[in-house]
Amino acid sequence: MKTVLALVFALLPFSSAFGQEPEPLPAARRSGGMPLMEALAKRSTSRAFDAKPLTTQQVADALWAALGVNRSDGKRTAPTSRDRREMEVYVLRSSGVSRYDASAHRLVPVASRDLRTVQSAQEFVYDAPVTFVYVADLSKMSDGSRAAKEATASFDTGFVSQNVYLWCVSEGLATGVRSWVDRDVLAKGMKLGPDQWIVAAQSIGWPKR
């Protein structure tokens, strides 16, 4: 049934979030948590999620762990090749789609449609309350072929997603990253330009009991 609904939604026009104000996020909690070696020992990929929502604080912490600003010079928690900062994080929730503005630590509304059920044919991700979609702005990578740029963006995405994996372990949450996503539907719903390439998605939620 969910697959049928996803196909129906994919054929509908996506509503705009134009006019909505950016959503400020609480400051990320930068201390505490699980020791690094323990988090590495417990890191795993989940394919079952509880639909229980995450708190705003948890979303803020996860985004900062992914790609937040951690130094006064604007550099991030995850490295990017030649510091080109081509990576962006989009957030899919029931309320719609937002883009993480790392410099201001806020969410910028993009669309009011819930894209969680059209992101992939893998139905286990539909229950996750939050999905991060990692997008590379290839226009910030001025040299090399598109294939070379996509390869670089892929390993930059690995840095970002691993940060989220370790944060989820520390927070007691489940997560799983995947490259199998419906890029055409998501790109339309997220209003991406031709130089914005969806690399992967990572769903986050409570473990399914």
mmCIF file of C-alpha atoms in Angstrom:
data_model
loop_
_atom_site.group_PDB
_atom_site.id
_atom_site.type_symbol
_atom_site.label_atom_id
_atom_site.label_comp_id
_atom_site.label_asym_id
_atom_site.label_seq_id
_atom_site.Cartn_x
_atom_site.Cartn_y
_atom_site.Cartn_z
ATOM 1 C CA MET A 1 0.000 0.000 0.000
ATOM 2 C CA LYS A 2 2.798 2.399 0.865
ATOM 3 C CA THR A 3 4.442 1.767 -2.489
ATOM 4 C CA VAL A 4 1.215 2.674 -4.294
ATOM 5 C CA LEU A 5 0.892 5.875 -2.274
ATOM 6 C CA ALA A 6 4.494 6.762 -3.036
ATOM 7 C CA LEU A 7 3.826 6.435 -6.772
ATOM 8 C CA VAL A 8 0.726 8.615 -6.490
ATOM 9 C CA PHE A 9 2.586 11.306 -4.557
ATOM 10 C CA ALA A 10 5.407 11.229 -7.092
ATOM 11 C CA LEU A 11 2.962 12.252 -9.831
ATOM 12 C CA LEU A 12 1.521 15.199 -7.904
ATOM 13 C CA PRO A 13 2.985 18.717 -8.060
ATOM 14 C CA PHE A 14 5.164 19.568 -5.089
ATOM 15 C CA SER A 15 3.971 22.430 -2.919
ATOM 16 C CA SER A 16 6.298 25.285 -2.151
ATOM 17 C CA ALA A 17 7.495 26.488 1.238
ATOM 18 C CA PHE A 18 7.795 30.035 -0.103
ATOM 19 C CA GLY A 19 6.989 32.596 2.579
ATOM 20 C CA GLN A 20 7.827 30.357 5.507
ATOM 21 C CA GLU A 21 10.386 31.710 7.933
ATOM 22 C CA PRO A 22 13.650 29.863 8.654
ATOM 23 C CA GLU A 23 13.481 27.620 11.709
ATOM 24 C CA PRO A 24 16.122 28.480 14.320
ATOM 25 C CA LEU A 25 17.679 25.492 16.028
ATOM 26 C CA PRO A 26 18.819 25.197 19.643
ATOM 27 C CA ALA A 27 22.568 25.255 20.101
ATOM 28 C CA ALA A 28 24.092 21.826 19.671
ATOM 29 C CA ARG A 29 25.278 20.025 22.789
ATOM 30 C CA ARG A 30 29.019 19.808 22.250
ATOM 31 C CA SER A 31 30.019 17.914 25.373
ATOM 32 C CA GLY A 32 29.208 14.576 26.963
ATOM 33 C CA GLY A 33 28.008 11.562 25.058
ATOM 34 C CA MET A 34 29.507 8.112 24.662
ATOM 35 C CA PRO A 35 33.290 7.631 24.567
ATOM 36 C CA LEU A 36 34.534 7.395 20.977
ATOM 37 C CA MET A 37 35.920 3.852 21.157
ATOM 38 C CA GLU A 38 32.688 2.563 22.677
ATOM 39 C CA ALA A 39 30.664 4.293 19.936
ATOM 40 C CA LEU A 40 32.849 2.720 17.255
ATOM 41 C CA ALA A 41 32.373 -0.692 18.852
ATOM 42 C CA LYS A 42 28.582 -0.278 18.743
ATOM 43 C CA ARG A 43 28.202 1.379 15.323
ATOM 44 C CA SER A 44 25.741 -0.446 13.059
ATOM 45 C CA THR A 45 23.238 0.043 10.243
ATOM 46 C CA SER A 46 19.535 -0.302 11.016
ATOM 47 C CA ARG A 47 16.701 -1.240 8.690
ATOM 48 C CA ALA A 48 13.850 -0.933 11.178
ATOM 49 C CA PHE A 49 12.648 2.268 12.801
ATOM 50 C CA ASP A 50 10.024 3.290 15.309
ATOM 51 C CA ALA A 51 7.820 6.193 14.197
ATOM 52 C CA LYS A 52 8.313 8.067 17.489
ATOM 53 C CA PRO A 53 9.444 11.627 16.641
ATOM 54 C CA LEU A 54 12.820 13.068 17.510
ATOM 55 C CA THR A 55 13.075 16.202 19.612
ATOM 56 C CA THR A 56 14.163 19.493 18.083
ATOM 57 C CA GLN A 57 17.299 19.274 20.194
ATOM 58 C CA GLN A 58 18.126 15.876 18.729
ATOM 59 C CA VAL A 59 17.653 17.159 15.184
ATOM 60 C CA ALA A 60 19.891 20.132 15.976
ATOM 61 C CA ASP A 61 22.583 17.919 17.477
ATOM 62 C CA ALA A 62 22.475 15.474 14.555
ATOM 63 C CA LEU A 63 22.813 18.267 11.999
ATOM 64 C CA TRP A 64 25.715 19.852 13.836
ATOM 65 C CA ALA A 65 27.427 16.464 14.103
ATOM 66 C CA ALA A 66 26.887 15.948 10.376
ATOM 67 C CA LEU A 67 28.216 19.202 9.016
ATOM 68 C CA GLY A 68 28.054 21.916 11.653
ATOM 69 C CA VAL A 69 30.473 24.787 12.133
ATOM 70 C CA ASN A 70 32.974 23.865 14.847
ATOM 71 C CA ARG A 71 35.564 26.659 14.493
ATOM 72 C CA SER A 72 35.574 30.440 14.325
ATOM 73 C CA ASP A 73 36.806 30.341 10.711
ATOM 74 C CA GLY A 74 33.593 28.622 9.593
ATOM 75 C CA LYS A 75 35.083 25.182 9.012
ATOM 76 C CA ARG A 76 32.964 22.126 9.681
ATOM 77 C CA THR A 77 32.782 18.929 11.697
ATOM 78 C CA ALA A 78 33.398 16.945 8.490
ATOM 79 C CA PRO A 79 36.190 17.656 5.978
ATOM 80 C CA THR A 80 35.653 18.323 2.287
ATOM 81 C CA SER A 81 38.200 18.101 -0.483
ATOM 82 C CA ARG A 82 40.233 21.314 -0.720
ATOM 83 C CA ASP A 83 37.776 22.903 1.720
ATOM 84 C CA ARG A 84 35.300 23.554 -1.087
ATOM 85 C CA ARG A 85 32.347 22.887 1.238
ATOM 86 C CA GLU A 86 30.217 21.519 -1.565
ATOM 87 C CA MET A 87 28.117 19.323 0.729
ATOM 88 C CA GLU A 88 24.635 20.309 1.906
ATOM 89 C CA VAL A 89 22.199 18.486 4.188
ATOM 90 C CA TYR A 90 18.487 18.487 3.413
ATOM 91 C CA VAL A 91 16.069 17.264 6.089
ATOM 92 C CA LEU A 92 12.932 15.259 5.308
ATOM 93 C CA ARG A 93 10.266 15.256 8.021
ATOM 94 C CA SER A 94 6.489 14.910 8.130
ATOM 95 C CA SER A 95 6.244 18.710 8.050
ATOM 96 C CA GLY A 96 8.166 18.962 4.788
ATOM 97 C CA VAL A 97 11.676 19.555 3.458
ATOM 98 C CA SER A 98 14.278 21.958 4.842
ATOM 99 C CA ARG A 99 17.896 22.762 4.043
ATOM 100 C CA TYR A 100 20.409 23.017 6.861
ATOM 101 C CA ASP A 101 22.062 26.433 6.935
ATOM 102 C CA ALA A 102 25.182 25.499 8.875
ATOM 103 C CA SER A 103 26.548 29.044 9.155
ATOM 104 C CA ALA A 104 23.412 30.236 10.967
ATOM 105 C CA HIS A 105 22.581 26.811 12.487
ATOM 106 C CA ARG A 106 19.004 26.914 11.262
ATOM 107 C CA LEU A 107 16.655 25.125 8.867
ATOM 108 C CA VAL A 108 15.503 26.913 5.735
ATOM 109 C CA PRO A 109 12.115 25.641 4.447
ATOM 110 C CA VAL A 110 12.173 24.268 0.912
ATOM 111 C CA ALA A 111 8.817 22.507 0.435
ATOM 112 C CA SER A 112 5.839 21.567 2.585
ATOM 113 C CA ARG A 113 5.342 18.083 1.082
ATOM 114 C CA ASP A 114 6.324 15.038 3.150
ATOM 115 C CA LEU A 115 8.826 13.296 0.875
ATOM 116 C CA ARG A 116 9.730 10.480 3.227
ATOM 117 C CA THR A 117 7.465 8.028 1.416
ATOM 118 C CA VAL A 118 8.668 8.891 -2.079
ATOM 119 C CA GLN A 119 12.390 8.919 -1.377
ATOM 120 C CA SER A 120 12.935 5.218 -2.015
ATOM 121 C CA ALA A 121 11.270 1.902 -2.821
ATOM 122 C CA GLN A 122 12.745 0.536 0.412
ATOM 123 C CA GLU A 123 9.692 0.759 2.653
ATOM 124 C CA PHE A 124 11.592 0.242 5.897
ATOM 125 C CA VAL A 125 12.727 3.891 5.742
ATOM 126 C CA TYR A 126 9.174 5.287 5.682
ATOM 127 C CA ASP A 127 8.759 4.966 9.453
ATOM 128 C CA ALA A 128 11.919 6.919 10.297
ATOM 129 C CA PRO A 129 10.845 10.376 11.528
ATOM 130 C CA VAL A 130 13.879 12.094 9.968
ATOM 131 C CA THR A 131 15.926 11.466 6.855
ATOM 132 C CA PHE A 132 18.995 13.462 5.897
ATOM 133 C CA VAL A 133 19.627 13.777 2.163
ATOM 134 C CA TYR A 134 23.222 14.598 1.272
ATOM 135 C CA VAL A 135 23.518 16.879 -1.746
ATOM 136 C CA ALA A 136 26.711 18.004 -3.458
ATOM 137 C CA ASP A 137 26.767 21.391 -5.163
ATOM 138 C CA LEU A 138 29.064 20.488 -8.043
ATOM 139 C CA SER A 139 29.301 24.138 -9.130
ATOM 140 C CA LYS A 140 31.616 24.703 -6.156
ATOM 141 C CA MET A 141 34.037 22.173 -7.639
ATOM 142 C CA SER A 142 35.371 24.150 -10.578
ATOM 143 C CA ASP A 143 37.856 21.698 -12.068
ATOM 144 C CA GLY A 144 37.627 18.098 -13.288
ATOM 145 C CA SER A 145 34.960 16.072 -15.037
ATOM 146 C CA ARG A 146 31.512 15.548 -13.563
ATOM 147 C CA ALA A 147 32.458 11.940 -12.821
ATOM 148 C CA ALA A 148 35.509 13.101 -10.873
ATOM 149 C CA LYS A 149 33.424 15.632 -8.946
ATOM 150 C CA GLU A 150 30.837 12.978 -8.070
ATOM 151 C CA ALA A 151 33.577 10.633 -6.872
ATOM 152 C CA THR A 152 35.003 13.329 -4.596
ATOM 153 C CA ALA A 153 31.542 14.217 -3.275
ATOM 154 C CA SER A 154 30.936 10.542 -2.535
ATOM 155 C CA PHE A 155 33.836 10.200 -0.151
ATOM 156 C CA ASP A 156 33.043 13.606 1.402
ATOM 157 C CA THR A 157 29.565 12.216 2.068
ATOM 158 C CA GLY A 158 31.207 9.268 3.816
ATOM 159 C CA PHE A 159 32.771 11.633 6.344
ATOM 160 C CA VAL A 160 29.434 13.333 7.013
ATOM 161 C CA SER A 161 27.407 10.143 7.333
ATOM 162 C CA GLN A 162 29.929 8.529 9.672
ATOM 163 C CA ASN A 163 29.638 11.525 11.987
ATOM 164 C CA VAL A 164 25.896 10.893 12.095
ATOM 165 C CA TYR A 165 26.392 7.172 12.694
ATOM 166 C CA LEU A 166 28.559 7.839 15.743
ATOM 167 C CA TRP A 167 26.221 10.506 17.086
ATOM 168 C CA CYS A 168 23.262 8.127 16.749
ATOM 169 C CA VAL A 169 25.093 5.422 18.696
ATOM 170 C CA SER A 170 25.806 7.909 21.472
ATOM 171 C CA GLU A 171 22.169 9.055 21.505
ATOM 172 C CA GLY A 172 20.706 5.527 21.467
ATOM 173 C CA LEU A 173 19.151 5.991 18.025
ATOM 174 C CA ALA A 174 19.045 3.838 14.911
ATOM 175 C CA THR A 175 20.351 4.963 11.533
ATOM 176 C CA GLY A 176 21.205 3.676 8.094
ATOM 177 C CA VAL A 177 22.748 5.308 5.034
ATOM 178 C CA ARG A 178 21.952 4.256 1.467
ATOM 179 C CA SER A 179 22.584 5.378 -2.086
ATOM 180 C CA TRP A 180 19.436 3.709 -3.456
ATOM 181 C CA VAL A 181 17.088 6.707 -3.560
ATOM 182 C CA ASP A 182 14.706 8.083 -6.180
ATOM 183 C CA ARG A 183 16.925 10.959 -7.254
ATOM 184 C CA ASP A 184 14.559 12.353 -9.893
ATOM 185 C CA VAL A 185 11.575 12.601 -7.539
ATOM 186 C CA LEU A 186 13.658 13.982 -4.687
ATOM 187 C CA ALA A 187 15.450 16.521 -6.869
ATOM 188 C CA LYS A 188 12.089 17.846 -8.052
ATOM 189 C CA GLY A 189 10.595 17.936 -4.559
ATOM 190 C CA MET A 190 13.713 19.527 -3.056
ATOM 191 C CA LYS A 191 13.882 22.088 -5.904
ATOM 192 C CA LEU A 192 17.467 21.246 -6.788
ATOM 193 C CA GLY A 193 19.360 22.796 -9.665
ATOM 194 C CA PRO A 194 21.251 20.910 -12.389
ATOM 195 C CA ASP A 195 24.547 21.172 -10.500
ATOM 196 C CA GLN A 196 23.092 19.803 -7.266
ATOM 197 C CA TRP A 197 23.596 16.046 -7.117
ATOM 198 C CA ILE A 198 21.981 13.776 -4.521
ATOM 199 C CA VAL A 199 24.712 11.484 -3.213
ATOM 200 C CA ALA A 200 22.929 9.475 -0.533
ATOM 201 C CA ALA A 201 20.287 9.515 2.187
ATOM 202 C CA GLN A 202 20.465 8.593 5.861
ATOM 203 C CA SER A 203 17.369 7.835 7.924
ATOM 204 C CA ILE A 204 17.382 8.431 11.673
ATOM 205 C CA GLY A 205 14.954 7.304 14.357
ATOM 206 C CA TRP A 206 14.361 5.256 17.443
ATOM 207 C CA PRO A 207 15.100 1.512 17.162
ATOM 208 C CA LYS A 208 12.021 -0.546 16.370
ATOM 209 C CA ARG A 209 11.077 -2.685 19.362
#
